[in-house]
Amino acid sequence: MADDWKEKIIQEKLGGKRDWTDSERAELCRQLDQDLDKHLDTVSQSKFEDGWTEENWRDKMAEHPLFAPYVQEDGSAVAEAPINPLSEGLAQLKFDPEHNTPTEVAMSYKEEGILQFKYKKYRLAVANFSEGLKQVCPDRELNAQLLNNRAAAQWHLENNRSAIRDCELAVKLKPDYTKAIMRAVDCAVRMKSWDEVITWCDRGLRLEPGSDKLKKTRITAMKEKKIAERNERKKLQEEKKKEFEEKNLINIIEGRGVKLGSAEVKGSASVTLADLEPCHPAAQGSRVHINEDGELVWPVMLLYPEYHETDLIQEFTESNCFEDHLNVMFGEGTPAAPWDTERKYLPQNMVLYFEDQEKSKLYEVDPKKTLQQVLAHPKYRVLGGTPGFIVLTRGSKFAKEFLSKYEC
Amino acid sequence: MDQFDELIQFLAPDGRKDVKSASCMTVAQLTGTPDGLKLLCSKPKILTAVARLIRDEEVYTAKDAMRTLVNISAEETGAEVLLSLKDVDIVGEMVKCIIDEEYPHADFACGVLSNISMTKQHCQKVFDRVNEGPTKLEGLMNVFCQIEYNKKGAKLHLLAPIITNFSQLAPGRKQIMDKNSFIFQRLLSFMEYQPSKGRRLSTVATIHNCCFEKEQHPWLMGEEVDLVPRLLLPLAGPDTFTEEENDSLPVDLQFLPDDKIREPVPEIRKLVLEALMQMCVTREGRELLRSQNAYLILREHHKWEEDRHCIMLNEDVVNLLLRTEEEIGVDDLSTVNVPPDLADKFTKQDEEYLAGGSSDLSTLQDKETS
């Protein structure tokens, strides 16, 4: 339709010329706009008089071809209605079950559906084919066509599952319905449901042995299926491997005598992976793991309450002692931390503590001890997957005040 | 003679129900003894009467009739008699029973067909008659490939030996390997069908037989069938390979799960290995097996295998795969003429090996190079 109109305009305005220049195109647009404005002006001047009023709408409606047969209040037969022949004809021709057999009605819906389909109104097409099927007419062929057509409309709406269902029903009514089988193949391919593709191809090949399209699709589907199955197996294997490694990690941690407590529920009975997931944002991604030598590597948090500062040691191998790390971080030749304005935090001045579970008592940590030894301390609990230690400077005023809050 | 005529009257389809079912049971019981079998084989009229009862509305009568036919067909003479019945087309009737989704005794029908197609001469006859009917071999295979085809609980596993019997005939193989219907490809999935050993065995046997068609090798090994990975799969156990090794295998064989089992039946493994050997007859086949790293699967299978015959077959294949084509020197091994005295010697060596005597690998290798 749109194309017809376009042709007409091209004929009228441009004498059928096709290779317009940009300025010609602009000129045409301008002219068309002008024409439209002119038309609107003339229209708005004349008053609309043919509208239905409250008084006459019943009569008008009864005359209108669209509604005529359906507004008979007194239930009189449609044929008796005093209406124009056009509406009568239309109604009878189409959808009235009183004047048509179910097969005829279904046929009308089929035609209407096909019309809508041609205009790419797929939803309306589906609705019409469905109405046709509702007639439950005895014509198997027609019902099969309605189903196949509905499947085609569903295909355009990408309702692949519904389309396949309709194809299935269509083939049940008409076992040699190759068209429906082909459509089901296409839908299944679109869903990447390879087993279904293969089944439908086989059904099709029984009707059309050697069909090139079916053969090719089947071969591709087989390959895709194998790849999909392989990927599934691979994924499963990787999951199993990960599970095994995590179990192993937990076994090692428990073997070391390390006690875990989740941040919320203190001292939970068994170790779970969730307990090992670092809570601190900086430690995320450096969860405790096993290195090549079979040693645990922890993220370790140092807290400096005096300045409300923290440091995160992302990889603290359990066989290293605290001194090693403190020397690297605070030893000679390293610049002081920005907050350590007085340069008090030197390895020889620093004292490390850890809190017990109830936060009531502090235990001093010997910096010459390894992390493994400290974590095995009966009172030590790893919270939030990240061992934490409080760092103070020996003999400072703040340290005294801080320590006085704990029972010693 | 009167007795038998009377019996035939009792067996008439429109006869009295109780008499009919009692008579049918009597006949069925007769098949339980060698003498009874012999007697019935000499009375084709009784057999005809029985064959007319296989769809009797009384389900036990129909079952007794079917049982009788199965037992009769189990003997070669019985098969002969059944095939030559004039008034009943036993093959056509059995096919009809098999393709009928609602027929409860379809498994017996499979049994009869499989029995009467056992010997080569009968097989040809049965094959021809199946193909004369509307169903044809393809129809039977179609039914076979649909799990739970029969709605009355018949498993139809016994269709597999029928197909295997037909695969011994050249025209049978041709039909089984029809390139347009993909029926052969559908058959492949039953090589790993765990619920039924019989189904697996017969399927593998059919494929094994088909592998002897050398002209079909390019098709069998090409993308349309891709048979080699399928032959290796029953020999493959749970994955023990590195990622690189996995990548060198065909996708079917990559990352096999921990619960993957090798084919538990030695007889089936033997057929699979023999089929692989057939694939190695041509240079193209050997090169394909090498490119798919079949050796990896065979190596692991060899470690696991305990059956001497299978070990020997495995080594035969591996020997060919590990050698270069220059060393083998012949593209098509089936063209090699082995002098009769040497052939005897090799057969003897194989037998000795299987008997557990000499397991000297060097003598086995001689077999290949000669």
PDB file of C-alpha atoms in Angstrom, chain A residues 2 37 58 66 72 75 94 135 137 146 161 170 180 208 217 223 239 298 318 347 350 354 359 404 408:
ATOM      1  CA  ALA A   2       2.651   2.434   1.096  1.00  0.00           C
ATOM      2  CA  ASP A  37      -1.744  22.040   5.182  1.00  0.00           C
ATOM      3  CA  ARG A  58     -28.813   2.631  17.808  1.00  0.00           C
ATOM      4  CA  LEU A  66     -19.393  -3.665  11.074  1.00  0.00           C
ATOM      5  CA  GLN A  72     -30.345  -6.984  17.526  1.00  0.00           C
ATOM      6  CA  GLY A  75     -32.917 -11.402  19.494  1.00  0.00           C
ATOM      7  CA  LYS A  94     -17.926 -14.070   7.404  1.00  0.00           C
ATOM      8  CA  GLN A 135     -14.829 -23.740  15.620  1.00  0.00           C
ATOM      9  CA  CYS A 137     -14.646 -27.947  12.423  1.00  0.00           C
ATOM     10  CA  LEU A 146      -4.820 -23.178  10.752  1.00  0.00           C
ATOM     11  CA  ARG A 161       7.812 -22.934  21.879  1.00  0.00           C
ATOM     12  CA  ALA A 170      -0.593 -29.928  12.744  1.00  0.00           C
ATOM     13  CA  ALA A 180       4.975 -27.790   9.483  1.00  0.00           C
ATOM     14  CA  GLU A 208      11.557 -36.393   2.179  1.00  0.00           C
ATOM     15  CA  THR A 217      20.622 -29.040   9.512  1.00  0.00           C
ATOM     16  CA  LYS A 223      27.893 -31.179  15.903  1.00  0.00           C
ATOM     17  CA  GLU A 239      32.991 -27.235  39.403  1.00  0.00           C
ATOM     18  CA  TRP A 298      46.414 -15.423  54.493  1.00  0.00           C
ATOM     19  CA  GLU A 318      51.976 -18.872  57.369  1.00  0.00           C
ATOM     20  CA  PRO A 347      59.801  -2.312  64.181  1.00  0.00           C
ATOM     21  CA  MET A 350      55.946  -1.927  67.854  1.00  0.00           C
ATOM     22  CA  PHE A 354      45.187  -9.848  69.283  1.00  0.00           C
ATOM     23  CA  LYS A 359      37.001  -8.582  73.073  1.00  0.00           C
ATOM     24  CA  SER A 404      43.747  -0.132  80.417  1.00  0.00           C
ATOM     25  CA  CYS A 408      45.220  -7.970  81.615  1.00  0.00           C
TER      26      CYS A 408
END
